[in-house]
Every structure is written in structure tokens, then in C-alpha cells.
Coordinates of C-alpha atoms and ligand atoms in Angstrom, one line a residue:
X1 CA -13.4 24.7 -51.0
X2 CA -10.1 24.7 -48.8
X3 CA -10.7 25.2 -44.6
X4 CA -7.5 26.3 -44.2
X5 CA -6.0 27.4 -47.9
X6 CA -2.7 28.1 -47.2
X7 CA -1.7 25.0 -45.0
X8 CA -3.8 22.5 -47.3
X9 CA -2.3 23.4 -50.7
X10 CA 1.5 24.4 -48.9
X11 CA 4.7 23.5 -50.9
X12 CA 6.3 20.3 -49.5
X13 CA 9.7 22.6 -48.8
X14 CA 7.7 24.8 -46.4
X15 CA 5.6 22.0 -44.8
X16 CA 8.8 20.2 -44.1
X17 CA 10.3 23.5 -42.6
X18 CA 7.2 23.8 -40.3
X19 CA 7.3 20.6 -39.4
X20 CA 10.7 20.8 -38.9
X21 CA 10.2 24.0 -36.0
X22 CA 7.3 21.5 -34.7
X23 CA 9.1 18.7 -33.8
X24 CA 11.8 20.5 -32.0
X25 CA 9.2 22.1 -30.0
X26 CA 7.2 18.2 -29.2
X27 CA 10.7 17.5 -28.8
X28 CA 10.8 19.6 -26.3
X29 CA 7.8 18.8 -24.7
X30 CA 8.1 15.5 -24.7
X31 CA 11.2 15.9 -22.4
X32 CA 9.1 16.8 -19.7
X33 CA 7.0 13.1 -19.4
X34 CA 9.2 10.6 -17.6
X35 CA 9.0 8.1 -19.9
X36 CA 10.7 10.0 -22.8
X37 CA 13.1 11.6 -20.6
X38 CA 14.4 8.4 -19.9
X39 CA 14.5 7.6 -23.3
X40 CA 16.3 10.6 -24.6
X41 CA 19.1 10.2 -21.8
X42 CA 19.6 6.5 -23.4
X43 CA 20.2 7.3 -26.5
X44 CA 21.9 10.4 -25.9
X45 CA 19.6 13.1 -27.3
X46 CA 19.3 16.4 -26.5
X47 CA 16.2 17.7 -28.2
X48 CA 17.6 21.0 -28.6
X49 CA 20.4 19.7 -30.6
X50 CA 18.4 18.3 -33.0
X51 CA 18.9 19.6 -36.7
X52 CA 16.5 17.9 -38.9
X53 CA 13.6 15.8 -39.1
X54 CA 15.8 12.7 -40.2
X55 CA 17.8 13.3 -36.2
X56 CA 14.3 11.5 -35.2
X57 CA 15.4 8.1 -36.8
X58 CA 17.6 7.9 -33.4
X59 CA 14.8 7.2 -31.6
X60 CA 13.3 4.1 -30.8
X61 CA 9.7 3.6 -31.7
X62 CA 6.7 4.0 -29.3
X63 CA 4.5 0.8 -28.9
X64 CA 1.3 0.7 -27.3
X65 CA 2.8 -1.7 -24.9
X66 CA 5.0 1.2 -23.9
X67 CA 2.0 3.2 -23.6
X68 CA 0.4 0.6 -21.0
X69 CA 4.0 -0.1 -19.3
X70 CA 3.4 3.5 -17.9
X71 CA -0.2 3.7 -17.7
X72 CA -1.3 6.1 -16.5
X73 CA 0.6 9.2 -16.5
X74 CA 4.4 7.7 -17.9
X75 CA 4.0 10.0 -21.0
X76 CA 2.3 13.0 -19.4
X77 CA 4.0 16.2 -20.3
X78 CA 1.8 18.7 -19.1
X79 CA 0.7 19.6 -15.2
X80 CA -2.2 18.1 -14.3
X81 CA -3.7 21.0 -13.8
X82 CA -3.6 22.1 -17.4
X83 CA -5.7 18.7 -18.6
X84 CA -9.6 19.4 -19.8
X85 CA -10.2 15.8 -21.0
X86 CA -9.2 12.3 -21.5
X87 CA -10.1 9.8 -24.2
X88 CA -8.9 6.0 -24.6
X89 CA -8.5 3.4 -27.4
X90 CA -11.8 1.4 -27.8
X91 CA -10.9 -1.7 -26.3
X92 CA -12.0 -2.4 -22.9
X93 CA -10.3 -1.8 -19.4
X94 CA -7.1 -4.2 -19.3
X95 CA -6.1 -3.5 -23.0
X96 CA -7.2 0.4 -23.2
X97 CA -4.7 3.2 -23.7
X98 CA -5.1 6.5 -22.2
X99 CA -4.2 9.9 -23.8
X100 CA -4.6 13.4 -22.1
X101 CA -5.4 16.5 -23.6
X102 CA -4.8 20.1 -23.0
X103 CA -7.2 22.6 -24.1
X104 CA -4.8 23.6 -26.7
X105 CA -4.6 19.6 -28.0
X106 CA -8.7 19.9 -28.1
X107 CA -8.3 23.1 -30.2
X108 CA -6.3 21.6 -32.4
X109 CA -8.2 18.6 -33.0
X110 CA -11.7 20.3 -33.9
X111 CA -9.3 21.8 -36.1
X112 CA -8.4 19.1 -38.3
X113 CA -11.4 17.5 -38.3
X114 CA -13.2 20.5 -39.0
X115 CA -10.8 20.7 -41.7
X116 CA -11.4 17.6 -43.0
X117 CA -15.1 17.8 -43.0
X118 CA -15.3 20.8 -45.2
X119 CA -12.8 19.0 -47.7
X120 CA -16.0 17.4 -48.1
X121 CA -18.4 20.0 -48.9
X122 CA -19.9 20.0 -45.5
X123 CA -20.7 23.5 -44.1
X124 CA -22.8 25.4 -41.6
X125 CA -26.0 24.8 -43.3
X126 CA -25.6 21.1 -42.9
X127 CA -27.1 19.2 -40.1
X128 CA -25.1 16.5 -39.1
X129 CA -25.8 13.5 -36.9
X130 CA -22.9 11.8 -35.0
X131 CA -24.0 8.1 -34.8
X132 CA -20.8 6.9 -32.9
X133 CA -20.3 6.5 -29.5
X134 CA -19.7 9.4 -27.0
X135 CA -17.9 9.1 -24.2
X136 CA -14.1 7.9 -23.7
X137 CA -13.9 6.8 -27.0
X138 CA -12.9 9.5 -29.6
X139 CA -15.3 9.5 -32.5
X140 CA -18.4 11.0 -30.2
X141 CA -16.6 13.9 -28.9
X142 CA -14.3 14.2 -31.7
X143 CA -16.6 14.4 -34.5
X144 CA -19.0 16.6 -32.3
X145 CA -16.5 19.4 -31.6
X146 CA -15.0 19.2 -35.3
X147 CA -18.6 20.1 -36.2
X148 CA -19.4 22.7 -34.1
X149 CA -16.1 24.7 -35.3
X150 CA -17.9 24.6 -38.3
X151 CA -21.0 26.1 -37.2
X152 CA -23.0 23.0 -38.5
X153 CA -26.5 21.9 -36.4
X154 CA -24.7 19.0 -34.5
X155 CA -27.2 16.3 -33.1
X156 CA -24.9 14.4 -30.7
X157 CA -27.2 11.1 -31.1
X158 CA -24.6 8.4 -30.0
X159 CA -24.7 4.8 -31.3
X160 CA -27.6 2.6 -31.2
X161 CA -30.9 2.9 -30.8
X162 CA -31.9 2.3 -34.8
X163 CA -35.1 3.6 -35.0
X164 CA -34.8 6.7 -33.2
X165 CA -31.9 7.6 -35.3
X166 CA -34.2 7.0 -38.2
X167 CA -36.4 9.5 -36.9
X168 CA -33.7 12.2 -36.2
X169 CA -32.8 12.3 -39.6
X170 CA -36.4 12.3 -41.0
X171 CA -37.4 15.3 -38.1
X172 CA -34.7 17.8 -38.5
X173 CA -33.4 16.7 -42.0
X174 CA -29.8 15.4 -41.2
X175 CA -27.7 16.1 -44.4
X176 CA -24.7 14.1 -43.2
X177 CA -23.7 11.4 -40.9
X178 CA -21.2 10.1 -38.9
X179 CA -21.2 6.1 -38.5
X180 CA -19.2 3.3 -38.2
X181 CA -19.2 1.4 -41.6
X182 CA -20.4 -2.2 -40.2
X183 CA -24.0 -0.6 -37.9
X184 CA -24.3 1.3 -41.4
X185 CA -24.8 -1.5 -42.9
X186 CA -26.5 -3.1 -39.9
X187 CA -29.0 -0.1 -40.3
X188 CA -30.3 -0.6 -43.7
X189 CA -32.2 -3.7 -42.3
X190 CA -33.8 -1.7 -39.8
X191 CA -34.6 1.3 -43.1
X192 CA -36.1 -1.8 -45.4
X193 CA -38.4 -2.9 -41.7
X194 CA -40.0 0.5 -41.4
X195 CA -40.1 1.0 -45.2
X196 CA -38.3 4.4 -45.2
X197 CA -36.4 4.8 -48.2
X198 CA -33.1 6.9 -47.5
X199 CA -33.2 8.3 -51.0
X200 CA -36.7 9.0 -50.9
X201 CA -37.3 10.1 -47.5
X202 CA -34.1 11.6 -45.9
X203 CA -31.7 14.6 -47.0
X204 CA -28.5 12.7 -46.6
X205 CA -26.1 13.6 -48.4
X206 CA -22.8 12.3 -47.1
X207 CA -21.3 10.1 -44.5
X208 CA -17.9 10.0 -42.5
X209 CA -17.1 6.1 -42.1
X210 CA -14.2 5.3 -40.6
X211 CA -12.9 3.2 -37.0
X212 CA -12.7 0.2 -38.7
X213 CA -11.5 -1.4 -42.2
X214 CA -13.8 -1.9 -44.7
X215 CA -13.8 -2.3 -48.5
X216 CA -14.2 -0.1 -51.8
X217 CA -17.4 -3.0 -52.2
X218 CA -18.7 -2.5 -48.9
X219 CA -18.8 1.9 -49.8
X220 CA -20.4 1.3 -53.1
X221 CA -23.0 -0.8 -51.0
X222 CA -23.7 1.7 -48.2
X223 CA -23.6 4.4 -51.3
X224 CA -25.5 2.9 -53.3
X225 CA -28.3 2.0 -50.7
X226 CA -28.2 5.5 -48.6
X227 CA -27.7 7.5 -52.0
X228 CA -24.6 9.6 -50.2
X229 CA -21.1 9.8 -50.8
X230 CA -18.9 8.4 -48.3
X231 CA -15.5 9.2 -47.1
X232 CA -13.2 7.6 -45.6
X233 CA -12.2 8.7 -41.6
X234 CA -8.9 7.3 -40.3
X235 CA -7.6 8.2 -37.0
X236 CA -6.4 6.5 -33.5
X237 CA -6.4 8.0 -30.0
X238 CA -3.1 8.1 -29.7
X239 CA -2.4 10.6 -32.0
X240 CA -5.5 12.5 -31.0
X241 CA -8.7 10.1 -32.7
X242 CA -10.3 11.0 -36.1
X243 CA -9.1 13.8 -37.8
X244 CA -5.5 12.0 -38.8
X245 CA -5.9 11.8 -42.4
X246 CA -9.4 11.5 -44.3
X247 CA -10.6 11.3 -48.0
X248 CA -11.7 14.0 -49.6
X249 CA -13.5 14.5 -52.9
X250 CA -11.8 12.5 -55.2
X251 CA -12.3 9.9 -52.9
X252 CA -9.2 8.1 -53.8
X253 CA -6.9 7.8 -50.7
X254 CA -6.8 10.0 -47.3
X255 CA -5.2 13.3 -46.8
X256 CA -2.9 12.7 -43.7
X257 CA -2.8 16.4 -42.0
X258 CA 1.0 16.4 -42.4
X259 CA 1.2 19.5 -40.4
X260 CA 0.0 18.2 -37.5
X261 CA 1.4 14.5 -37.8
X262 CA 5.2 13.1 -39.0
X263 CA 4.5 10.0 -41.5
X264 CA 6.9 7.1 -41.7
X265 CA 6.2 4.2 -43.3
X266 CA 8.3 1.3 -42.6
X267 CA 8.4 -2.4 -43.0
X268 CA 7.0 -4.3 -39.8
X269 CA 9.6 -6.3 -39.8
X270 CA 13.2 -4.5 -40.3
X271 CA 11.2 -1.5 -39.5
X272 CA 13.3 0.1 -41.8
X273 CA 11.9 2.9 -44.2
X274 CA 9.8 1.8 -47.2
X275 CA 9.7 4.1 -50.2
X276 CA 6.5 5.6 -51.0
X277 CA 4.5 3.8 -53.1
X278 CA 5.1 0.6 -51.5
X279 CA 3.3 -1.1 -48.7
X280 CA 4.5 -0.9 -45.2
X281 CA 3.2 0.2 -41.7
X282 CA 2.4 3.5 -40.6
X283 CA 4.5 5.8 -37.7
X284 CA 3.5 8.6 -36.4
X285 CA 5.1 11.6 -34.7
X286 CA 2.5 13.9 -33.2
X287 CA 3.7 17.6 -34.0
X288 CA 1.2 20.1 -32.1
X289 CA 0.0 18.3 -29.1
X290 CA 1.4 19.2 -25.2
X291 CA -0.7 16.8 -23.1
X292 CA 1.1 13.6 -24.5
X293 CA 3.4 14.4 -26.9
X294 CA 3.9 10.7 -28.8
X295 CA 6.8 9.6 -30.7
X296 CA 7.1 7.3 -33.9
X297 CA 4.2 5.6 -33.1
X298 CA 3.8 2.5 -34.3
X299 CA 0.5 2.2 -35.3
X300 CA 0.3 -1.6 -36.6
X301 CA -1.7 -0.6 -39.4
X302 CA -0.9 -1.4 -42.8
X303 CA -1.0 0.9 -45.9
X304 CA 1.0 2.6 -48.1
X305 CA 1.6 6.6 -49.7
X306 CA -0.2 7.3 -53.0
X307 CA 2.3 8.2 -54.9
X308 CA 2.0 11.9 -56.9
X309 CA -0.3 14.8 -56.4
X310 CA -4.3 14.7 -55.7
X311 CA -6.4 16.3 -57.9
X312 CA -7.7 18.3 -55.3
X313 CA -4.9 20.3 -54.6
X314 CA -4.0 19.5 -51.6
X315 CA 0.2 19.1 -50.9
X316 CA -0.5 16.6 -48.1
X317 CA 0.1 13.3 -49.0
X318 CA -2.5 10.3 -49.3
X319 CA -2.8 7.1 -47.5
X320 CA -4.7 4.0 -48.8
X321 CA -7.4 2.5 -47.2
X322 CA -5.8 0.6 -44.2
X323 CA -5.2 -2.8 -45.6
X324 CA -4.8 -4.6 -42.1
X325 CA -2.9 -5.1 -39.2
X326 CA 0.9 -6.3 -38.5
X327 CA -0.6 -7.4 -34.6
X328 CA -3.5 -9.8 -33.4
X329 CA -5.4 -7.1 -33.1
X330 CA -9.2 -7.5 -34.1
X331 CA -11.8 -4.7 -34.9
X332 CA -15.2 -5.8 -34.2
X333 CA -18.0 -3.6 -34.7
X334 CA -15.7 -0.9 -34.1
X335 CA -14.6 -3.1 -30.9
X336 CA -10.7 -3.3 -30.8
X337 CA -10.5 -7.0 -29.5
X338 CA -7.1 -8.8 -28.5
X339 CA -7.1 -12.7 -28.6
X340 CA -5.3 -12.9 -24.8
X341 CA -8.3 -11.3 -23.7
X342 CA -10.1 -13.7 -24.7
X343 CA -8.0 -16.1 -23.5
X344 CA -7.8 -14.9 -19.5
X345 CA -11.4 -15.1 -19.3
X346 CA -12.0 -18.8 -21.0
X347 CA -9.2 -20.0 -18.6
X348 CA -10.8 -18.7 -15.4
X349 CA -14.1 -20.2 -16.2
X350 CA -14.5 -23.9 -14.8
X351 CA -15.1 -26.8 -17.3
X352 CA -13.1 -25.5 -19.9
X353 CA -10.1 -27.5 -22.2
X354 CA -6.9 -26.7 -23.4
X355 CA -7.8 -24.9 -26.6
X356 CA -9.9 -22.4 -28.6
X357 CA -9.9 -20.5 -31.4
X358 CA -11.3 -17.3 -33.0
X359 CA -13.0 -17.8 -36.6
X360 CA -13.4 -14.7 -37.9
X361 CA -16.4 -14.5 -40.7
X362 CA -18.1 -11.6 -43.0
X363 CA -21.5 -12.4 -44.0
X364 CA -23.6 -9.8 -45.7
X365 CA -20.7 -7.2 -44.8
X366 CA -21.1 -8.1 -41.3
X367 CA -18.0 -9.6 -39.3
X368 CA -19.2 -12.1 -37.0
X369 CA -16.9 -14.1 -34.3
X370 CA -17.6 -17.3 -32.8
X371 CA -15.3 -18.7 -30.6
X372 CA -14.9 -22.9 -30.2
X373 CA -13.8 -23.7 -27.1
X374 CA -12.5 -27.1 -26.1
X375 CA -14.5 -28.3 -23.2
X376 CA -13.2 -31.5 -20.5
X377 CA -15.0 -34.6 -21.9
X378 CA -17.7 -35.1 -19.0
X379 CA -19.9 -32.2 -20.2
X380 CA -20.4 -34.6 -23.5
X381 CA -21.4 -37.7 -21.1
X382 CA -23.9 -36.6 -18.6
X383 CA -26.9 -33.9 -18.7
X384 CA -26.7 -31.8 -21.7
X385 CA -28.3 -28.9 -20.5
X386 CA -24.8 -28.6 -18.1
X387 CA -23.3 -27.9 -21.6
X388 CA -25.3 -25.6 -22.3
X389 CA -25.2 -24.0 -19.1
X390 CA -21.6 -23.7 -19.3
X391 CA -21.8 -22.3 -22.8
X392 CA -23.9 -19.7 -21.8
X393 CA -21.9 -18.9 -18.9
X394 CA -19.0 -18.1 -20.9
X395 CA -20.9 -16.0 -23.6
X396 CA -22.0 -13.9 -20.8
X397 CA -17.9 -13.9 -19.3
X398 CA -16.9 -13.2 -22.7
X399 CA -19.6 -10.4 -23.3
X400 CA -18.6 -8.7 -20.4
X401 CA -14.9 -8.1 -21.4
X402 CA -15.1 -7.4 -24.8
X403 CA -18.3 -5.7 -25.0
X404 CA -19.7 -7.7 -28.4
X405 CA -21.8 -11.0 -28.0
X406 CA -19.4 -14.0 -30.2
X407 CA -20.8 -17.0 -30.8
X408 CA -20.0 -19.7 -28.8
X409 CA -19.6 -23.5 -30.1
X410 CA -18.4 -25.8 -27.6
X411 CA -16.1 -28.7 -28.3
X412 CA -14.6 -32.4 -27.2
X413 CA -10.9 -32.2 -26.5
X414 CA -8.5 -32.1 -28.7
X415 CA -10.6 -31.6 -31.6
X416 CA -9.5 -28.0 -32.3
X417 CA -6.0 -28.4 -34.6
X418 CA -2.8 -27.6 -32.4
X419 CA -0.3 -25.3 -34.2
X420 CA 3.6 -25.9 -33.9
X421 CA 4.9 -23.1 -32.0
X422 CA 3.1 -20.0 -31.2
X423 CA -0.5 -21.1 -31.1
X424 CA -2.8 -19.8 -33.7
X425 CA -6.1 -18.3 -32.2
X426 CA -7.5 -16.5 -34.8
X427 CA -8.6 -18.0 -38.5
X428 CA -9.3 -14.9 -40.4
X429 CA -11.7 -15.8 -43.0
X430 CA -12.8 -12.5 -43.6
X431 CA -12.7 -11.9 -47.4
X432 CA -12.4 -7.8 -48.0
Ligands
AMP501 P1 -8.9 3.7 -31.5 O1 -7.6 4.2 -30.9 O2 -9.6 2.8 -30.5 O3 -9.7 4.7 -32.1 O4 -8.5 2.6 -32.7 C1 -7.7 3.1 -33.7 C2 -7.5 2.0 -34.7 O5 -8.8 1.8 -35.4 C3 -6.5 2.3 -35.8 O6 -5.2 2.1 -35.4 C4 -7.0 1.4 -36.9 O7 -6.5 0.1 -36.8 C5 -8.5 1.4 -36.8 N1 -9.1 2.4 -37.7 C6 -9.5 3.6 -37.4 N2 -10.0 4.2 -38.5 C7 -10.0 3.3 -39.5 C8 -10.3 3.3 -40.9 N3 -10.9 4.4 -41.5 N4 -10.1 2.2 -41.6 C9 -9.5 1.1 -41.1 N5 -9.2 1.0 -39.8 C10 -9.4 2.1 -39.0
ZN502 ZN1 -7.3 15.2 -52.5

């Protein structure tokens, strides 16, 4: 049942002491990337000196605009020559992060996410089927080396390609599944066109969704439909990727791997510590890695600490499903999307007004963005295929940045409303 007994069912007064020995050591570590030596001679800490895990509150917080401040290698702790691999956050090139990893910070990822697979049941007689996206991005390579520690039949099928995945499962029996909640959903259309029932005619028996918020509605759907059980995968590639904290089989809340992360949960906007129980944002500490040690994190996503233990034993405490975000930040089809993206490119493109906005929708579980831009009055007057030209040309601008196709609606001036103050570019209307 456990991966790793004695670490998963640990009494809080030894996790805290190992935690305690591992953040002296990322302490440590951290010291030797320029950004946090910096840092440490500002505030005056000596990360030898530092007694407890409550010294850490001295610290400022990490933001990912620090992260891009000293893009690349600003928060490189190892030599180069000791790096196997890099990963980045999912956004695209101006907005992406960067974190390193040692062979020792690969090791110790398959290991929590192997961990956190076999919470779930899933062991070396399943086949599994990674349906996200390899490459920079962590859930391909992450998933793929969790399941291999295992010993599980990986099939390393990437995203896309519908029908073909279809097959894979129906050829070699896939048991479980690795897929981002909104092409899960995206996929039983494709099911329902080829008439293959999942219940009838696949072995599936579990599913990892995770990269993106979704509901308790839209798992009972994708449950309901595939006939699996789904659990809940949270992570971010600053920390690592997946493997951060994950459901198991109670399915109520996610175990974050408290050995290998700090937790703090604070409010956004004092960033002072809330207690558990209440709602707040989460900060991370990363505990075992060398590469790029990073320190309270702010991850921007909101949640909160189940109170009490879990039924499945396990001492590490649970997270809620992430609730939202405290930044602009959007997750499209697993896309992270920022509105200033958005913004640069509609401003370089010729033809186009003074303002836009974002409407956010979620029809049939899908999120859909269109974007109305405010276009100068001529394009109304003359030819009207030059409108649509010019729409075009910017779903093509816009594709190219942020990887997902919006819809574009193109309007007279001044018709979009103007906010007081800080301009308001994205109308959320996104129910659960
Ligand atoms: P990335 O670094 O590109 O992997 O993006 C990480 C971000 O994706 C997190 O900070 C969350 O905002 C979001 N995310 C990842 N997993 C989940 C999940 N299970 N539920 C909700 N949001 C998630
Ligand atoms: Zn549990």
C-alpha cells in the first residue's frame, strides 16, 4: 500500500526534524547561486547559523519575476557540468522559467512521483500511457521517469493525436492514464465518433489529472464517462513539476510530499501566515534539490491545508484542490497564458485600437478564450474583407505566442468598457 512506509506514515516531530537537517543543507546550497547569495548577505543570514525552520521567515519570498530577473543561470547552484536536464514552466518563450536539474534532483523526482503513483494502486503490472506533452515541459518526462521507477510498461505517447491514442490503449491494454483534465474531456468526443466505449472496450482503470484547475463536477464527469478513478496531480516546475502533492485514495485533498517540500500558506496580501484550515496561498521551500535550490516560493496558487489526519495513513498533510490564482495568470488547455502577452503582440499589429479584453468562458467543461479587440474605425467603412484580413492576421500573431487558437471578435472604438485605474483585461466567466 505505502512506496515508501516509513516516510509516508512518519510522526510530524521527526518529519519536522528532517526537514529541519534539509533546509540547512538547501540552505547551504542555495548560497552558492548568485542570486541568493546576494540575498542572504542583505538580510544578514548565515545559513549555518540557522536554528530552526521558523529562522526561514527572515527571508524574503521568491517570485517568478525574480526567477526571470536572473534568467538564466541567477539561481544556479550547481556547476554546469553536474546538470543532466532542464525543464521550463509551460508558457511560451518571453514568460517561461527555467529550472536545472542534477542527476540527484531527477532521482529524487521519479521518486515522489513514483511515490505518489502507487498511493494509487498503480504497480508494475500496469501499463500506463502518458498523454501529456514531452519535452521542456514537466509532465512528459516527469510522469515517464516516475513510472519507470515503478517498473510499469510506460508508453511515452505525448499529447494529441486522438485516435491513435485510442488505439494504444485498445492494443496493449493501457490500465492507467496520464492527461490533462480539459483534452480528457476533449477526447470523449473523439470515443463517442469511433463508437468505442471506454468501459466496454478499454482496461482503464485510473487516471492522473492534474496541470490545470478543474472541478469535483468535471472528475465525476471524466469518471463517470471513462469508468476510472481519477486523482488529482498538482505540481510546478519550479519546485521540480508533478510529484508536489497528489490525491490518493480517499480522494479527498492531496498529500504534499512534506519531506521533500516546506509548506507555508499565507495570505496574498499581508503575506503573513494563515492557520491551517483557512484559505491562503501556497509557499514553497524546496528541501532535496542542488541544481536550483528555491526559496519560499510563491506559487500564486490558492488553497488551503485539510485540517486533521487522512484516512490513509499518511502524516503528510493535504491540500485542496487549487481554488485559483492571486496573479493574471491564465491556464488554457494546460497553456499558462499572461494577459501582457497578449497585449505586446495586439499592439505591434497594424490597424489595431486602444483596447481589448480577454472573456474567459467554460462550455461543456471546455474553457474557451476569445479576445475583442478594438479596431481604428476605417476597417468598419471600406472593404470588409480588410477586416477580416486583419482579424485573421492577428489570430495567427496571437497563435504563434501563446500556442492556443482564441477567438477573435473585432470591434469599433471605444466600445469595449474602460476600467478606472489598472485596466481590466480579463472577464473570467468561467463557473467551476
Ligand atoms: P508549470 O510550472 O507550467 O507546470 O505550471 C504550474 C502551475 O500549473 C501551478 O502553479 C498551478 O497554477 C497549475 N497547476 C498544476 N497542477 C494543477 C492542478 N492539479 N490543479 C490546478 N492547477 C494546477
Ligand atoms: Zn490520504
Amino acid at each position: 500500500m505505502y512506496w515508501d512506509k516509513e516516510i509516508e506514515t512518519i510522526d510530524r516531530p521527526a518529519l519536522e526534524a528532517l526537514q529541519h537537517k534539509r533546509l540547512k543543507t538547501t540552505l547551504q546550497q542555495a548560497r552558492k547561486s548568485l542570486h541568493y547569495d546576494r540575498i542572504f548577505k542583505e538580510v544578514g543570514m548565515d545559513p549555518d547559523a540557522v536554528k530552526t525552520v521558523e529562522d526561514l521567515e527572515k527571508l524574503p519570498m521568491t517570485t517568478k519575476e525574480d526567477l526571470r530577473d536572473h534568467w538564466p543561470y541567477g539561481f544556479l547552484a550547481a556547476s554546469r557540468d553536474d546538470l543532466v536536464r532542464m525543464h521550463s514552466s509551460s508558457g511560451t518563450t518571453g514568460q517561461t522559467t527555467i529550472v536545472f536539474h542534477t542527476a540527484n534532483d531527477i532521482d529524487q523526482w521519479a521518486s515522489i512521483v513514483a511515490r505518489s503513483m502507487y498511493m494509487t494502486g498503480m504497480r508494475k503490472s500496469d501499463v500506463f500511457q502518458n498523454m501529456m506533452t514531452y519535452g521542456l515541459f514537466t509532465g512528459g518526462l516527469g510522469f515517464h521517469y516516475g513510472a519507470e521507477r515503478i517498473g510499469a510498461l510506460t508508453i511515452p505517447a505525448g499529447a494529441g493525436n486522438s485516435k491513435r491514442q485510442i488505439q494504444l490503449m485498445r492494443d496493449f491494454e493501457t490500465t492507467t492514464i496520464h492527461i490533462i483534465p480539459s483534452y480528457a474531456l476533449h477526447l470523449t468526443h473523439v470515443f463517442e465518433e469511433l463508437a468505442v466505449d471506454p468501459r466496454r472496450d478499454t482496461k482503464l482503470k485510473r487516471a492522473f489529472i492534474g496541470a490545470e484547475p478543474h472541478s469535483e463536477k468535471m472528475r465525476k464527469k471524466l469518471e463517470d464517462f471513462y469508468g476510472f478513478k481519477s486523482f488529482n496531480s498538482y505540481g510546478l516546475s519550479e519546485m521540480c513539476g508533478p510529484g508536489v502533492a497528489f490525491e490518493c485514495p480517499a480522494q479527498n485533498g492531496l498529500h504534499i510530499w512534506e519531506d521533500h517540500f516546506l509548506v507555508e500558506m499565507i495570505d496574498p496580501q499581508t503575506l503573513k501566515p494563515v492557520p491551517d484550515g483557512e484559505e491562503g496561498e501556497l509557499v514553497l521551500t524546496t528541501l532535496v534539490r542542488d541544481g536550483m535550490p528555491i526559496l519560499r516560493y510563491r506559487t500564486k496558487d490558492l488553497t488551503r491545508i485539510i485540517p486533521g489526519p487522512c484516512e490513509c495513513g499518511r502524516t503528510h498533510r493535504r491540500i485542496e484542490r487549487i481554488k485559483g490564482r492571486t496573479d493574471d495568470m491564465m491556464i488554457i488547455k494546460g497553456v499558462n497564458i499572461f494577459p501582457i502577452q497578449i497585449e505586446r503582440k495586439l499592439m505591434g499589429i497594424p490597424g489595431v485600437g486602444n483596447n481589448f479584453l480577454i472573456v474567459l468562458e467554460r462550455v461543456d467543461f471546455t474553457d474557451l478564450m476569445t479576445v475583442k479587440v478594438e479596431v481604428q474605425r476605417e476597417y468598419f467603412m471600406g472593404d470588409l474583407r480588410q477586416l477580416e484580413a486583419l482579424r485573421r492576421r492577428i489570430v495567427e500573431e496571437l497563435k504563434s505566442d501563446i500556442l492556443i487558437t482564441p477567438k477573435v471578435d473585432l470591434v469599433e472604438p471605444d466600445s469595449l468598457p474602460v476600467s478606472e485605474g489598472k485596466a481590466k483585461r480579463v472577464l473570467d466567466n468561467r463557473k467551476d
